[in-house]
Amino acid sequence: MAIFEGSGVALATPFYENGEINYDVLKDLVEEQIAGGTDCIVACGTTAEASTMTHEEHIEVIRFVCEVVNKRIPVVAGTGSNCTETAIYLSQEAEKAGADGILVVSPYYNKATQKGLIRHFTAVADSVKIPVLLYNIPGRTGVNIEPETIVYLCKNVENIVGVKEASGNFSKIASLMSMAEGCVDVYSGNDDQIVPLMALGGKGVISVLANIAPKQTHHICQSYLDGDVQTSAKLQLQAIPLVNELFCEVNPIPVKAAMNLMGKKTGPMRLPLTDMEPENQEKLKKQMEAYGLL
């Protein structure tokens, strides 16, 4: 059984101006997502700026989100690292904190071989009992988790159940789905490709867009799951101009700018990320207005 179906939000982390985590706002963001129909919360993913958190902060955010959610919807914790021992440590701590699953990105910078990826993911999965989602995002990591590798892992490691696919390569994704024969739960990692991926058998999305449009993102997925493909496709296409602006600079710069424009008080970025360029923020604002968010 899938960890979730539908719209999972890759939740942004709010910071005070001094860079400390704003847990009061984080609680509000979690409650807003649940009220908006979001089907799963992903804590400490890319959008959360987890790569600039200390291990203590990383674990505390996961614990806090799990506590606030209180099993109302699943919580998946991002616990990936380019160090296998670190990924194991974070995964075990996420399990202790109450996470319903973990999301483990392929090791970045090291650029492991497929054999190395198999050993890495197997070691992490074997260290916990909760379900594991792989995270394939070669644009950030420099390596693609090949379809054969994903299928092998899902067939041979009991608690590796699926993948967040952000490669954008639909030929590879189609090959994966063909080989998987239903043993791999696939989620779109790209907000402009939710419906196409679900058409191949995907379970939904792990979304950046949902940070500012939880109801709309949920509706895209739920319409498809309900068999109303026409409505789902229409909603997907309506979101494309806004999604394009949400990725005109590296994520999560634009989405945090959007959240601040909506009064969500998510605060600044942590270095090395910086505030959005004014001209890009103006374009983003116009698309938010056109989408009905401002």
Tab-separated table of C-alpha atoms in Angstrom:
chain	number	residue	atom	x	y	z
A	1	MET	CA	0.000	0.000	0.000
A	2	ALA	CA	1.337	3.420	-0.981
A	3	ILE	CA	2.453	5.834	1.738
A	4	PHE	CA	0.003	8.290	0.181
A	5	GLU	CA	-1.858	9.097	-3.002
A	6	GLY	CA	-2.389	12.627	-4.246
A	7	SER	CA	-0.580	15.823	-3.301
A	8	GLY	CA	2.364	15.792	-0.939
A	9	VAL	CA	3.855	19.179	-0.108
A	10	ALA	CA	7.622	19.644	0.031
A	11	LEU	CA	7.198	22.039	2.927
A	12	ALA	CA	9.364	25.166	3.147
A	13	THR	CA	11.032	26.002	6.451
A	14	PRO	CA	10.335	29.470	7.895
A	15	PHE	CA	13.211	31.377	9.456
A	16	TYR	CA	13.478	34.447	11.629
A	17	GLU	CA	15.579	37.319	10.304
A	18	ASN	CA	18.509	36.025	12.370
A	19	GLY	CA	18.312	32.683	10.560
A	20	GLU	CA	16.813	30.631	13.390
A	21	ILE	CA	13.865	28.336	12.626
A	22	ASN	CA	10.476	29.936	13.288
A	23	TYR	CA	8.485	27.096	14.817
A	24	ASP	CA	5.386	29.238	15.392
A	25	VAL	CA	5.066	29.902	11.670
A	26	LEU	CA	5.997	26.295	10.863
A	27	LYS	CA	3.037	25.120	12.924
A	28	ASP	CA	0.747	27.512	11.034
A	29	LEU	CA	2.061	26.236	7.698
A	30	VAL	CA	1.397	22.621	8.684
A	31	GLU	CA	-2.150	23.409	9.793
A	32	GLU	CA	-2.779	25.344	6.589
A	33	GLN	CA	-1.658	22.377	4.507
A	34	ILE	CA	-3.929	19.956	6.337
A	35	ALA	CA	-6.881	22.353	6.049
A	36	GLY	CA	-6.128	22.726	2.323
A	37	GLY	CA	-6.480	19.012	1.659
A	38	THR	CA	-2.806	18.139	1.285
A	39	ASP	CA	-2.402	14.365	1.431
A	40	CYS	CA	1.131	14.165	2.873
A	41	ILE	CA	3.722	16.518	4.327
A	42	VAL	CA	7.365	16.087	3.365
A	43	ALA	CA	9.589	17.684	5.993
A	44	CYS	CA	13.254	18.533	5.423
A	45	GLY	CA	13.383	18.083	1.676
A	46	THR	CA	15.116	20.365	-0.823
A	47	THR	CA	12.458	23.061	-0.454
A	48	ALA	CA	12.984	23.037	3.321
A	49	GLU	CA	16.639	24.096	2.914
A	50	ALA	CA	17.604	20.976	4.840
A	51	SER	CA	21.093	21.074	3.353
A	52	THR	CA	21.846	24.163	5.472
A	53	MET	CA	20.415	22.752	8.711
A	54	THR	CA	22.513	21.222	11.445
A	55	HIS	CA	21.710	17.598	12.229
A	56	GLU	CA	20.028	18.761	15.429
A	57	GLU	CA	17.824	21.236	13.549
A	58	HIS	CA	17.024	18.643	10.892
A	59	ILE	CA	15.825	16.111	13.454
A	60	GLU	CA	13.945	18.699	15.505
A	61	VAL	CA	11.998	19.969	12.465
A	62	ILE	CA	10.966	16.411	11.621
A	63	ARG	CA	9.949	15.740	15.227
A	64	PHE	CA	8.014	19.018	15.429
A	65	VAL	CA	6.133	18.429	12.177
A	66	CYS	CA	5.229	14.887	13.234
A	67	GLU	CA	3.979	16.207	16.566
A	68	VAL	CA	1.813	18.905	14.977
A	69	VAL	CA	0.407	16.586	12.317
A	70	ASN	CA	-0.336	13.955	14.965
A	71	LYS	CA	-1.049	11.191	12.406
A	72	ARG	CA	-3.801	13.148	10.636
A	73	ILE	CA	-1.931	12.638	7.359
A	74	PRO	CA	1.383	10.892	6.626
A	75	VAL	CA	4.668	12.673	7.247
A	76	VAL	CA	7.644	11.737	5.085
A	77	ALA	CA	11.043	12.936	6.259
A	78	GLY	CA	13.869	13.874	3.940
A	79	THR	CA	16.924	12.061	5.311
A	80	GLY	CA	19.254	11.749	2.339
A	81	SER	CA	22.947	12.579	2.381
A	82	ASN	CA	26.017	11.984	0.250
A	83	CYS	CA	27.400	10.152	3.296
A	84	THR	CA	25.742	6.785	3.882
A	85	GLU	CA	26.406	6.843	7.622
A	86	THR	CA	24.792	10.284	7.909
A	87	ALA	CA	21.755	9.154	5.911
A	88	ILE	CA	21.400	6.139	8.212
A	89	TYR	CA	21.636	8.339	11.304
A	90	LEU	CA	19.053	10.852	10.057
A	91	SER	CA	16.732	8.051	8.917
A	92	GLN	CA	16.850	6.304	12.271
A	93	GLU	CA	16.194	9.571	14.084
A	94	ALA	CA	13.273	10.355	11.748
A	95	GLU	CA	11.763	6.975	12.544
A	96	LYS	CA	12.125	7.648	16.279
A	97	ALA	CA	10.516	11.068	15.770
A	98	GLY	CA	7.394	9.470	14.306
A	99	ALA	CA	7.837	9.836	10.548
A	100	ASP	CA	5.644	7.541	8.447
A	101	GLY	CA	8.303	7.210	5.755
A	102	ILE	CA	11.586	8.666	4.558
A	103	LEU	CA	12.662	10.286	1.306
A	104	VAL	CA	16.292	9.534	0.443
A	105	VAL	CA	18.001	11.464	-2.325
A	106	SER	CA	20.799	9.831	-4.289
A	107	PRO	CA	24.233	10.856	-2.998
A	108	TYR	CA	25.240	14.178	-4.526
A	109	TYR	CA	28.750	15.277	-5.497
A	110	ASN	CA	30.184	11.758	-4.973
A	111	LYS	CA	28.181	10.613	-8.043
A	112	ALA	CA	28.023	6.941	-7.141
A	113	THR	CA	27.763	4.164	-9.721
A	114	GLN	CA	24.522	2.194	-9.958
A	115	LYS	CA	26.189	-0.510	-7.847
A	116	GLY	CA	27.070	2.132	-5.284
A	117	LEU	CA	23.504	3.454	-5.303
A	118	ILE	CA	22.122	-0.028	-4.669
A	119	ARG	CA	24.442	-0.542	-1.715
A	120	HIS	CA	23.758	2.947	-0.340
A	121	PHE	CA	19.980	2.733	-0.508
A	122	THR	CA	19.948	-0.835	0.791
A	123	ALA	CA	22.058	0.139	3.814
A	124	VAL	CA	19.766	3.067	4.626
A	125	ALA	CA	16.572	1.034	4.172
A	126	ASP	CA	17.912	-1.832	6.271
A	127	SER	CA	18.544	0.576	9.145
A	128	VAL	CA	14.830	1.395	9.601
A	129	LYS	CA	11.462	-0.333	9.463
A	130	ILE	CA	9.404	2.463	7.879
A	131	PRO	CA	8.867	2.759	4.095
A	132	VAL	CA	11.537	4.382	1.939
A	133	LEU	CA	11.078	6.542	-1.144
A	134	LEU	CA	14.078	7.098	-3.387
A	135	TYR	CA	14.574	10.605	-4.759
A	136	ASN	CA	15.861	10.886	-8.312
A	137	ILE	CA	16.885	14.428	-9.186
A	138	PRO	CA	19.944	14.270	-11.459
A	139	GLY	CA	19.900	18.022	-12.058
A	140	ARG	CA	20.997	18.506	-8.448
A	141	THR	CA	22.912	15.304	-7.741
A	142	GLY	CA	24.759	14.753	-11.022
A	143	VAL	CA	23.657	11.117	-11.337
A	144	ASN	CA	20.491	9.394	-12.538
A	145	ILE	CA	19.041	6.445	-10.651
A	146	GLU	CA	18.410	4.186	-13.632
A	147	PRO	CA	15.016	2.458	-14.010
A	148	GLU	CA	16.637	-0.959	-13.618
A	149	THR	CA	18.180	0.153	-10.321
A	150	ILE	CA	14.889	1.486	-8.965
A	151	VAL	CA	13.016	-1.680	-9.904
A	152	TYR	CA	15.751	-3.881	-8.443
A	153	LEU	CA	15.637	-2.025	-5.138
A	154	CYS	CA	11.836	-2.090	-4.886
A	155	LYS	CA	11.771	-5.813	-5.661
A	156	ASN	CA	14.645	-6.829	-3.395
A	157	VAL	CA	14.505	-4.469	-0.410
A	158	GLU	CA	11.244	-4.933	1.459
A	159	ASN	CA	10.692	-1.373	2.661
A	160	ILE	CA	11.866	0.496	-0.458
A	161	VAL	CA	8.478	1.202	-1.995
A	162	GLY	CA	8.862	3.933	-4.585
A	163	VAL	CA	10.550	6.991	-6.011
A	164	LYS	CA	10.105	10.720	-6.337
A	165	GLU	CA	10.958	11.250	-9.999
A	166	ALA	CA	12.333	14.684	-10.833
A	167	SER	CA	14.451	13.747	-13.842
A	168	GLY	CA	11.834	15.036	-16.275
A	169	ASN	CA	12.849	12.221	-18.639
A	170	PHE	CA	9.567	10.588	-19.613
A	171	SER	CA	11.212	7.940	-21.747
A	172	LYS	CA	13.096	6.744	-18.666
A	173	ILE	CA	9.970	7.035	-16.515
A	174	ALA	CA	7.933	5.047	-19.027
A	175	SER	CA	10.625	2.371	-19.064
A	176	LEU	CA	10.553	2.316	-15.266
A	177	MET	CA	6.785	1.877	-15.178
A	178	SER	CA	6.948	-0.856	-17.802
A	179	MET	CA	9.601	-2.815	-15.912
A	180	ALA	CA	8.061	-2.222	-12.484
A	181	GLU	CA	4.758	-3.982	-13.192
A	182	GLY	CA	3.208	-2.155	-10.254
A	183	CYS	CA	5.938	-2.705	-7.663
A	184	VAL	CA	7.157	0.929	-7.653
A	185	ASP	CA	5.094	3.853	-6.322
A	186	VAL	CA	6.102	6.818	-8.474
A	187	TYR	CA	5.517	10.455	-7.538
A	188	SER	CA	6.196	13.432	-9.749
A	189	GLY	CA	8.917	15.712	-8.466
A	190	ASN	CA	7.992	18.373	-11.019
A	191	ASP	CA	4.831	20.454	-10.662
A	192	ASP	CA	4.468	20.892	-14.422
A	193	GLN	CA	4.381	17.112	-14.988
A	194	ILE	CA	1.829	15.844	-12.456
A	195	VAL	CA	-0.838	14.686	-14.900
A	196	PRO	CA	1.525	13.164	-17.486
A	197	LEU	CA	3.226	11.110	-14.783
A	198	MET	CA	-0.076	10.005	-13.251
A	199	ALA	CA	-1.165	8.941	-16.738
A	200	LEU	CA	1.718	6.449	-16.677
A	201	GLY	CA	0.508	5.083	-13.346
A	202	GLY	CA	1.995	7.556	-10.864
A	203	LYS	CA	0.505	8.027	-7.403
A	204	GLY	CA	0.682	11.826	-7.281
A	205	VAL	CA	3.196	14.576	-6.640
A	206	ILE	CA	5.638	15.839	-4.048
A	207	SER	CA	5.035	19.484	-4.738
A	208	VAL	CA	6.591	22.916	-4.378
A	209	LEU	CA	3.452	24.595	-5.751
A	210	ALA	CA	1.415	23.169	-2.856
A	211	ASN	CA	3.217	25.526	-0.467
A	212	ILE	CA	1.159	28.388	-1.906
A	213	ALA	CA	-1.723	26.518	-3.558
A	214	PRO	CA	-2.497	23.398	-1.499
A	215	LYS	CA	-6.149	23.148	-2.505
A	216	GLN	CA	-5.408	23.558	-6.202
A	217	THR	CA	-2.561	21.026	-6.188
A	218	HIS	CA	-4.677	18.511	-4.294
A	219	HIS	CA	-7.497	19.074	-6.789
A	220	ILE	CA	-5.205	18.338	-9.750
A	221	CYS	CA	-4.343	14.969	-8.229
A	222	GLN	CA	-7.735	14.077	-6.804
A	223	SER	CA	-9.541	14.829	-10.065
A	224	TYR	CA	-7.239	12.403	-11.816
A	225	LEU	CA	-7.647	9.751	-9.119
A	226	ASP	CA	-11.428	10.181	-9.369
A	227	GLY	CA	-11.265	9.498	-13.103
A	228	ASP	CA	-11.907	13.089	-14.212
A	229	VAL	CA	-8.847	13.376	-16.410
A	230	GLN	CA	-10.239	16.336	-18.345
A	231	THR	CA	-10.561	18.482	-15.218
A	232	SER	CA	-7.185	17.337	-13.938
A	233	ALA	CA	-5.488	18.260	-17.207
A	234	LYS	CA	-7.260	21.621	-17.309
A	235	LEU	CA	-6.089	22.454	-13.783
A	236	GLN	CA	-2.553	21.312	-14.610
A	237	LEU	CA	-2.394	23.607	-17.621
A	238	GLN	CA	-3.801	26.548	-15.676
A	239	ALA	CA	-0.948	26.203	-13.184
A	240	ILE	CA	1.870	26.102	-15.748
A	241	PRO	CA	2.612	29.872	-15.981
A	242	LEU	CA	2.850	30.114	-12.190
A	243	VAL	CA	4.951	26.956	-11.932
A	244	ASN	CA	7.356	28.367	-14.511
A	245	GLU	CA	7.901	31.444	-12.336
A	246	LEU	CA	8.313	29.283	-9.211
A	247	PHE	CA	11.354	27.763	-10.887
A	248	CYS	CA	12.807	30.828	-12.653
A	249	GLU	CA	15.448	30.848	-9.913
A	250	VAL	CA	16.690	27.881	-7.937
A	251	ASN	CA	14.098	26.336	-5.615
A	252	PRO	CA	13.140	27.346	-2.915
A	253	ILE	CA	14.011	31.005	-3.584
A	254	PRO	CA	10.848	31.803	-5.598
A	255	VAL	CA	8.376	29.812	-3.484
A	256	LYS	CA	9.567	31.441	-0.270
A	257	ALA	CA	9.269	34.829	-1.957
A	258	ALA	CA	5.723	33.877	-2.959
A	259	MET	CA	4.884	32.774	0.567
A	260	ASN	CA	6.156	36.064	1.949
A	261	LEU	CA	4.086	37.969	-0.625
A	262	MET	CA	1.053	36.086	0.733
A	263	GLY	CA	1.902	37.160	4.282
A	264	LYS	CA	3.058	33.731	5.458
A	265	LYS	CA	6.178	35.169	7.135
A	266	THR	CA	8.622	32.486	6.026
A	267	GLY	CA	11.503	34.923	6.375
A	268	PRO	CA	14.831	34.997	4.545
A	269	MET	CA	16.866	32.310	2.842
A	270	ARG	CA	19.922	30.775	4.423
A	271	LEU	CA	23.175	31.299	2.558
A	272	PRO	CA	24.307	30.364	-0.008
A	273	LEU	CA	20.768	31.056	-1.259
A	274	THR	CA	19.793	34.717	-1.497
A	275	ASP	CA	16.624	36.742	-1.944
A	276	MET	CA	14.837	36.686	-5.285
A	277	GLU	CA	15.849	39.249	-7.895
A	278	PRO	CA	13.309	42.132	-7.929
A	279	GLU	CA	12.467	41.793	-11.618
A	280	ASN	CA	11.802	38.072	-11.209
A	281	GLN	CA	9.709	38.668	-8.105
A	282	GLU	CA	7.554	41.106	-10.061
A	283	LYS	CA	6.901	38.455	-12.720
A	284	LEU	CA	6.101	35.942	-10.004
A	285	LYS	CA	3.692	38.371	-8.366
A	286	LYS	CA	1.832	38.898	-11.650
A	287	GLN	CA	1.372	35.161	-12.118
A	288	MET	CA	0.212	34.785	-8.520
A	289	GLU	CA	-2.371	37.482	-9.141
A	290	ALA	CA	-3.492	35.763	-12.354
A	291	TYR	CA	-3.816	32.471	-10.459
A	292	GLY	CA	-5.913	34.099	-7.762
A	293	LEU	CA	-3.433	33.883	-4.913
A	294	LEU	CA	-3.065	37.648	-4.369
